[in-house]
Amino acid sequence: AKRIWDDISGEELDWNGVLRARMEELQGFRKYGVYEKVSIEECRRRTGKDPLKIRWVDINKGDIDNPEIRCRLVAKEVNRGKIEGLFAAAPPLEAKRALFALMESARDRKGKRMNISFVDAKRAYFNATSVRPVYIQLPNEDREEGMCGKLLRCMYGTRDAASRWEATYTQALESMGFLAGKSSPCVFTHAQR
């Protein structure tokens, strides 16, 4: 068995657990159609460069007695020049505080207290389409000679992934009648809700 260490703590990880977590990550790549295989020559022709390097980020989100190994395949796109539109907003702490204060007194139309739901979009970036030509090396688990991956969806480690995800969820919420806030574009309100 191969030896591998947690990218955050430096503790040794169970290799079989890492293999299972990596296979789960690759299943997510296939499910969402993150990339299609194309020739490395296409990449060089379109971008003038080789495909982006990739790496596995392996961590244990649990503890030694109850490991919860997570693996993410990450592109290594280095900042080499300005690309317009990369900014993605993050809600300020004041927005969370205001939401909690509002929920303490808020009631629905029938007078019942309202609830707050926290939703974590699993593999959020995979929901956003890639809008520029980005090519990655294929992971060893999916490698084919002379081939690379052309991104159809965004991937961790690409420079525009966060801004593309923000555009995706904003479009989805606005299509349901929500309005983005003026002071923070990632805080939404709905007139009837």
PDB file of C-alpha atoms in Angstrom:
ATOM      1  CA  ALA A   1       0.000   0.000   0.000  1.00  0.00           C
ATOM      2  CA  LYS A   2       1.109   3.513  -0.786  1.00  0.00           C
ATOM      3  CA  ARG A   3       1.700   6.028   2.018  1.00  0.00           C
ATOM      4  CA  ILE A   4      -0.129   9.348   1.921  1.00  0.00           C
ATOM      5  CA  TRP A   5      -0.567  12.249   4.334  1.00  0.00           C
ATOM      6  CA  ASP A   6      -3.346  14.699   5.172  1.00  0.00           C
ATOM      7  CA  ASP A   7      -2.759  17.996   3.331  1.00  0.00           C
ATOM      8  CA  ILE A   8      -3.750  20.011   6.420  1.00  0.00           C
ATOM      9  CA  SER A   9      -2.664  18.083   9.518  1.00  0.00           C
ATOM     10  CA  GLY A  10       0.214  16.086   8.043  1.00  0.00           C
ATOM     11  CA  GLU A  11      -1.135  12.883   9.675  1.00  0.00           C
ATOM     12  CA  GLU A  12      -0.848   9.674   7.686  1.00  0.00           C
ATOM     13  CA  LEU A  13      -4.100   8.630   6.007  1.00  0.00           C
ATOM     14  CA  ASP A  14      -5.426   5.142   5.351  1.00  0.00           C
ATOM     15  CA  TRP A  15      -4.585   4.435   1.712  1.00  0.00           C
ATOM     16  CA  ASN A  16      -7.735   2.359   1.109  1.00  0.00           C
ATOM     17  CA  GLY A  17      -9.853   5.202   2.509  1.00  0.00           C
ATOM     18  CA  VAL A  18      -8.076   7.661   0.203  1.00  0.00           C
ATOM     19  CA  LEU A  19      -8.721   5.391  -2.804  1.00  0.00           C
ATOM     20  CA  ARG A  20     -12.449   5.189  -1.956  1.00  0.00           C
ATOM     21  CA  ALA A  21     -12.680   8.984  -1.527  1.00  0.00           C
ATOM     22  CA  ARG A  22     -10.850   9.624  -4.792  1.00  0.00           C
ATOM     23  CA  MET A  23     -13.144   7.264  -6.666  1.00  0.00           C
ATOM     24  CA  GLU A  24     -16.143   9.088  -5.166  1.00  0.00           C
ATOM     25  CA  GLU A  25     -14.705  12.410  -6.386  1.00  0.00           C
ATOM     26  CA  LEU A  26     -14.178  11.020  -9.888  1.00  0.00           C
ATOM     27  CA  GLN A  27     -17.762   9.710  -9.888  1.00  0.00           C
ATOM     28  CA  GLY A  28     -18.846  13.304  -9.189  1.00  0.00           C
ATOM     29  CA  PHE A  29     -16.743  14.477 -12.137  1.00  0.00           C
ATOM     30  CA  ARG A  30     -18.501  11.958 -14.386  1.00  0.00           C
ATOM     31  CA  LYS A  31     -21.987  12.661 -12.990  1.00  0.00           C
ATOM     32  CA  TYR A  32     -21.679  16.403 -13.610  1.00  0.00           C
ATOM     33  CA  GLY A  33     -19.755  16.023 -16.885  1.00  0.00           C
ATOM     34  CA  VAL A  34     -16.932  18.254 -15.638  1.00  0.00           C
ATOM     35  CA  TYR A  35     -14.644  17.537 -18.594  1.00  0.00           C
ATOM     36  CA  GLU A  36     -14.537  15.808 -21.922  1.00  0.00           C
ATOM     37  CA  LYS A  37     -11.427  14.088 -23.175  1.00  0.00           C
ATOM     38  CA  VAL A  38      -9.729  15.818 -26.093  1.00  0.00           C
ATOM     39  CA  SER A  39      -6.264  15.654 -27.572  1.00  0.00           C
ATOM     40  CA  ILE A  40      -3.425  17.565 -25.968  1.00  0.00           C
ATOM     41  CA  GLU A  41      -2.819  18.978 -29.458  1.00  0.00           C
ATOM     42  CA  GLU A  42      -6.257  20.668 -29.342  1.00  0.00           C
ATOM     43  CA  CYS A  43      -5.280  22.263 -26.038  1.00  0.00           C
ATOM     44  CA  ARG A  44      -1.996  23.564 -27.445  1.00  0.00           C
ATOM     45  CA  ARG A  45      -3.699  24.793 -30.621  1.00  0.00           C
ATOM     46  CA  ARG A  46      -6.422  26.719 -28.707  1.00  0.00           C
ATOM     47  CA  THR A  47      -4.363  28.069 -25.794  1.00  0.00           C
ATOM     48  CA  GLY A  48      -0.739  27.922 -26.921  1.00  0.00           C
ATOM     49  CA  LYS A  49       0.037  26.072 -23.664  1.00  0.00           C
ATOM     50  CA  ASP A  50       0.047  22.615 -22.153  1.00  0.00           C
ATOM     51  CA  PRO A  51      -2.960  21.540 -20.035  1.00  0.00           C
ATOM     52  CA  LEU A  52      -3.092  22.813 -16.459  1.00  0.00           C
ATOM     53  CA  LYS A  53      -1.484  20.573 -13.900  1.00  0.00           C
ATOM     54  CA  ILE A  54      -3.741  19.005 -11.294  1.00  0.00           C
ATOM     55  CA  ARG A  55      -3.269  17.545  -7.841  1.00  0.00           C
ATOM     56  CA  TRP A  56      -5.219  15.632  -5.243  1.00  0.00           C
ATOM     57  CA  VAL A  57      -5.986  17.382  -1.955  1.00  0.00           C
ATOM     58  CA  ASP A  58      -6.579  14.631   0.626  1.00  0.00           C
ATOM     59  CA  ILE A  59      -7.841  15.409   4.147  1.00  0.00           C
ATOM     60  CA  ASN A  60      -9.465  13.674   7.090  1.00  0.00           C
ATOM     61  CA  LYS A  61     -12.501  15.723   8.161  1.00  0.00           C
ATOM     62  CA  GLY A  62     -13.080  13.320  11.038  1.00  0.00           C
ATOM     63  CA  ASP A  63     -10.562  12.161  13.619  1.00  0.00           C
ATOM     64  CA  ILE A  64      -8.199   9.215  14.045  1.00  0.00           C
ATOM     65  CA  ASP A  65     -10.906   6.994  15.606  1.00  0.00           C
ATOM     66  CA  ASN A  66     -13.642   8.049  13.151  1.00  0.00           C
ATOM     67  CA  PRO A  67     -11.943   9.031   9.907  1.00  0.00           C
ATOM     68  CA  GLU A  68     -13.912  10.872   7.228  1.00  0.00           C
ATOM     69  CA  ILE A  69     -11.503  11.097   4.320  1.00  0.00           C
ATOM     70  CA  ARG A  70     -12.316  13.631   1.599  1.00  0.00           C
ATOM     71  CA  CYS A  71     -10.397  14.061  -1.614  1.00  0.00           C
ATOM     72  CA  ARG A  72     -10.680  16.912  -4.099  1.00  0.00           C
ATOM     73  CA  LEU A  73      -9.113  16.995  -7.528  1.00  0.00           C
ATOM     74  CA  VAL A  74      -7.837  20.543  -7.969  1.00  0.00           C
ATOM     75  CA  ALA A  75      -6.501  22.387 -11.014  1.00  0.00           C
ATOM     76  CA  LYS A  76      -3.332  24.392 -10.499  1.00  0.00           C
ATOM     77  CA  GLU A  77      -4.103  27.547 -12.465  1.00  0.00           C
ATOM     78  CA  VAL A  78      -1.542  30.127 -11.448  1.00  0.00           C
ATOM     79  CA  ASN A  79      -2.277  33.844 -11.627  1.00  0.00           C
ATOM     80  CA  ARG A  80      -0.386  34.947 -14.733  1.00  0.00           C
ATOM     81  CA  GLY A  81      -2.115  38.080 -15.854  1.00  0.00           C
ATOM     82  CA  LYS A  82      -5.387  39.865 -15.408  1.00  0.00           C
ATOM     83  CA  ILE A  83      -8.674  38.242 -16.299  1.00  0.00           C
ATOM     84  CA  GLU A  84     -11.745  40.473 -16.048  1.00  0.00           C
ATOM     85  CA  GLY A  85     -14.715  39.310 -13.973  1.00  0.00           C
ATOM     86  CA  LEU A  86     -13.000  37.054 -11.443  1.00  0.00           C
ATOM     87  CA  PHE A  87     -14.469  38.706  -8.345  1.00  0.00           C
ATOM     88  CA  ALA A  88     -17.027  36.730  -6.340  1.00  0.00           C
ATOM     89  CA  ALA A  89     -18.738  38.344  -3.366  1.00  0.00           C
ATOM     90  CA  ALA A  90     -18.904  36.822   0.089  1.00  0.00           C
ATOM     91  CA  PRO A  91     -21.627  37.823   2.546  1.00  0.00           C
ATOM     92  CA  PRO A  92     -20.419  40.106   5.324  1.00  0.00           C
ATOM     93  CA  LEU A  93     -20.758  38.968   8.932  1.00  0.00           C
ATOM     94  CA  GLU A  94     -23.299  41.783   9.423  1.00  0.00           C
ATOM     95  CA  ALA A  95     -25.626  40.060   6.929  1.00  0.00           C
ATOM     96  CA  LYS A  96     -25.657  36.896   9.038  1.00  0.00           C
ATOM     97  CA  ARG A  97     -26.278  38.888  12.214  1.00  0.00           C
ATOM     98  CA  ALA A  98     -29.122  40.830  10.579  1.00  0.00           C
ATOM     99  CA  LEU A  99     -30.676  37.586   9.347  1.00  0.00           C
ATOM    100  CA  PHE A 100     -30.569  36.053  12.840  1.00  0.00           C
ATOM    101  CA  ALA A 101     -32.087  39.198  14.362  1.00  0.00           C
ATOM    102  CA  LEU A 102     -34.837  39.254  11.732  1.00  0.00           C
ATOM    103  CA  MET A 103     -35.657  35.591  12.290  1.00  0.00           C
ATOM    104  CA  GLU A 104     -36.080  36.144  16.039  1.00  0.00           C
ATOM    105  CA  SER A 105     -39.142  38.301  15.393  1.00  0.00           C
ATOM    106  CA  ALA A 106     -40.288  37.122  11.954  1.00  0.00           C
ATOM    107  CA  ARG A 107     -43.591  35.343  11.535  1.00  0.00           C
ATOM    108  CA  ASP A 108     -45.213  33.874   8.473  1.00  0.00           C
ATOM    109  CA  ARG A 109     -48.752  34.762   7.292  1.00  0.00           C
ATOM    110  CA  LYS A 110     -50.292  32.340   9.803  1.00  0.00           C
ATOM    111  CA  GLY A 111     -48.320  33.774  12.707  1.00  0.00           C
ATOM    112  CA  LYS A 112     -45.897  30.856  13.002  1.00  0.00           C
ATOM    113  CA  ARG A 113     -42.210  31.537  13.568  1.00  0.00           C
ATOM    114  CA  MET A 114     -40.097  31.332  10.451  1.00  0.00           C
ATOM    115  CA  ASN A 115     -37.034  29.100  10.160  1.00  0.00           C
ATOM    116  CA  ILE A 116     -33.571  29.492   8.744  1.00  0.00           C
ATOM    117  CA  SER A 117     -32.105  26.780   6.554  1.00  0.00           C
ATOM    118  CA  PHE A 118     -28.413  26.460   5.851  1.00  0.00           C
ATOM    119  CA  VAL A 119     -27.694  24.682   2.594  1.00  0.00           C
ATOM    120  CA  ASP A 120     -24.272  23.484   1.516  1.00  0.00           C
ATOM    121  CA  ALA A 121     -24.140  22.872  -2.229  1.00  0.00           C
ATOM    122  CA  LYS A 122     -22.050  19.747  -2.580  1.00  0.00           C
ATOM    123  CA  ARG A 123     -19.522  20.185  -5.362  1.00  0.00           C
ATOM    124  CA  ALA A 124     -20.845  23.699  -5.941  1.00  0.00           C
ATOM    125  CA  TYR A 125     -18.427  24.634  -8.723  1.00  0.00           C
ATOM    126  CA  PHE A 126     -19.495  21.637 -10.817  1.00  0.00           C
ATOM    127  CA  ASN A 127     -22.897  23.337 -11.203  1.00  0.00           C
ATOM    128  CA  ALA A 128     -21.334  26.278 -13.064  1.00  0.00           C
ATOM    129  CA  THR A 129     -20.486  26.009 -16.747  1.00  0.00           C
ATOM    130  CA  SER A 130     -17.011  26.868 -17.941  1.00  0.00           C
ATOM    131  CA  VAL A 131     -17.112  29.807 -20.359  1.00  0.00           C
ATOM    132  CA  ARG A 132     -13.484  29.933 -21.456  1.00  0.00           C
ATOM    133  CA  PRO A 133     -11.192  27.276 -22.915  1.00  0.00           C
ATOM    134  CA  VAL A 134      -9.591  25.548 -19.924  1.00  0.00           C
ATOM    135  CA  TYR A 135      -7.747  22.254 -20.302  1.00  0.00           C
ATOM    136  CA  ILE A 136      -6.432  20.043 -17.511  1.00  0.00           C
ATOM    137  CA  GLN A 137      -4.181  17.046 -17.256  1.00  0.00           C
ATOM    138  CA  LEU A 138      -6.150  13.871 -16.675  1.00  0.00           C
ATOM    139  CA  PRO A 139      -5.842  12.190 -13.273  1.00  0.00           C
ATOM    140  CA  ASN A 140      -3.904   8.916 -13.247  1.00  0.00           C
ATOM    141  CA  GLU A 141      -7.203   7.125 -12.545  1.00  0.00           C
ATOM    142  CA  ASP A 142      -8.615   8.333 -15.916  1.00  0.00           C
ATOM    143  CA  ARG A 143      -5.466   8.863 -17.995  1.00  0.00           C
ATOM    144  CA  GLU A 144      -5.283   8.143 -21.732  1.00  0.00           C
ATOM    145  CA  GLU A 145      -2.136   8.642 -23.776  1.00  0.00           C
ATOM    146  CA  GLY A 146      -2.131  11.936 -25.716  1.00  0.00           C
ATOM    147  CA  MET A 147      -5.386  13.130 -24.112  1.00  0.00           C
ATOM    148  CA  CYS A 148      -6.343  15.865 -21.660  1.00  0.00           C
ATOM    149  CA  GLY A 149      -9.597  17.162 -20.207  1.00  0.00           C
ATOM    150  CA  LYS A 150     -11.442  20.158 -21.669  1.00  0.00           C
ATOM    151  CA  LEU A 151     -13.519  21.674 -18.862  1.00  0.00           C
ATOM    152  CA  LEU A 152     -17.252  21.894 -19.515  1.00  0.00           C
ATOM    153  CA  ARG A 153     -17.935  22.750 -15.861  1.00  0.00           C
ATOM    154  CA  CYS A 154     -15.898  24.736 -13.385  1.00  0.00           C
ATOM    155  CA  MET A 155     -13.376  23.023 -11.179  1.00  0.00           C
ATOM    156  CA  TYR A 156     -11.641  23.870  -7.931  1.00  0.00           C
ATOM    157  CA  GLY A 157      -8.391  25.681  -8.582  1.00  0.00           C
ATOM    158  CA  THR A 158      -9.462  27.484 -11.755  1.00  0.00           C
ATOM    159  CA  ARG A 159      -9.379  31.248 -11.497  1.00  0.00           C
ATOM    160  CA  ASP A 160     -12.983  31.928 -12.499  1.00  0.00           C
ATOM    161  CA  ALA A 161     -14.713  29.075 -10.631  1.00  0.00           C
ATOM    162  CA  ALA A 162     -16.018  31.240  -7.760  1.00  0.00           C
ATOM    163  CA  SER A 163     -17.352  33.991 -10.009  1.00  0.00           C
ATOM    164  CA  ARG A 164     -19.010  31.460 -12.351  1.00  0.00           C
ATOM    165  CA  TRP A 165     -20.651  29.740  -9.339  1.00  0.00           C
ATOM    166  CA  GLU A 166     -21.897  33.130  -8.090  1.00  0.00           C
ATOM    167  CA  ALA A 167     -23.416  33.860 -11.524  1.00  0.00           C
ATOM    168  CA  THR A 168     -25.061  30.410 -11.550  1.00  0.00           C
ATOM    169  CA  TYR A 169     -26.752  30.653  -8.150  1.00  0.00           C
ATOM    170  CA  THR A 170     -27.709  34.298  -8.739  1.00  0.00           C
ATOM    171  CA  GLN A 171     -29.462  33.384 -11.987  1.00  0.00           C
ATOM    172  CA  ALA A 172     -31.265  30.481 -10.290  1.00  0.00           C
ATOM    173  CA  LEU A 173     -32.478  32.596  -7.349  1.00  0.00           C
ATOM    174  CA  GLU A 174     -33.537  35.517  -9.545  1.00  0.00           C
ATOM    175  CA  SER A 175     -35.533  33.140 -11.762  1.00  0.00           C
ATOM    176  CA  MET A 176     -37.520  32.220  -8.595  1.00  0.00           C
ATOM    177  CA  GLY A 177     -38.280  35.859  -7.849  1.00  0.00           C
ATOM    178  CA  PHE A 178     -35.484  36.695  -5.426  1.00  0.00           C
ATOM    179  CA  LEU A 179     -33.643  40.010  -5.641  1.00  0.00           C
ATOM    180  CA  ALA A 180     -29.925  40.394  -4.959  1.00  0.00           C
ATOM    181  CA  GLY A 181     -29.057  42.926  -2.274  1.00  0.00           C
ATOM    182  CA  LYS A 182     -27.538  46.293  -3.127  1.00  0.00           C
ATOM    183  CA  SER A 183     -24.976  46.339  -0.317  1.00  0.00           C
ATOM    184  CA  SER A 184     -24.153  42.638  -0.710  1.00  0.00           C
ATOM    185  CA  PRO A 185     -25.012  40.835  -3.966  1.00  0.00           C
ATOM    186  CA  CYS A 186     -25.001  37.437  -2.240  1.00  0.00           C
ATOM    187  CA  VAL A 187     -27.805  38.308   0.187  1.00  0.00           C
ATOM    188  CA  PHE A 188     -31.206  37.805  -1.452  1.00  0.00           C
ATOM    189  CA  THR A 189     -34.756  38.796  -0.534  1.00  0.00           C
ATOM    190  CA  HIS A 190     -38.116  37.697  -1.875  1.00  0.00           C
ATOM    191  CA  ALA A 191     -41.113  40.049  -1.772  1.00  0.00           C
ATOM    192  CA  GLN A 192     -43.673  37.318  -0.933  1.00  0.00           C
ATOM    193  CA  ARG A 193     -41.484  35.204   1.305  1.00  0.00           C
TER     194      ARG A 193
END
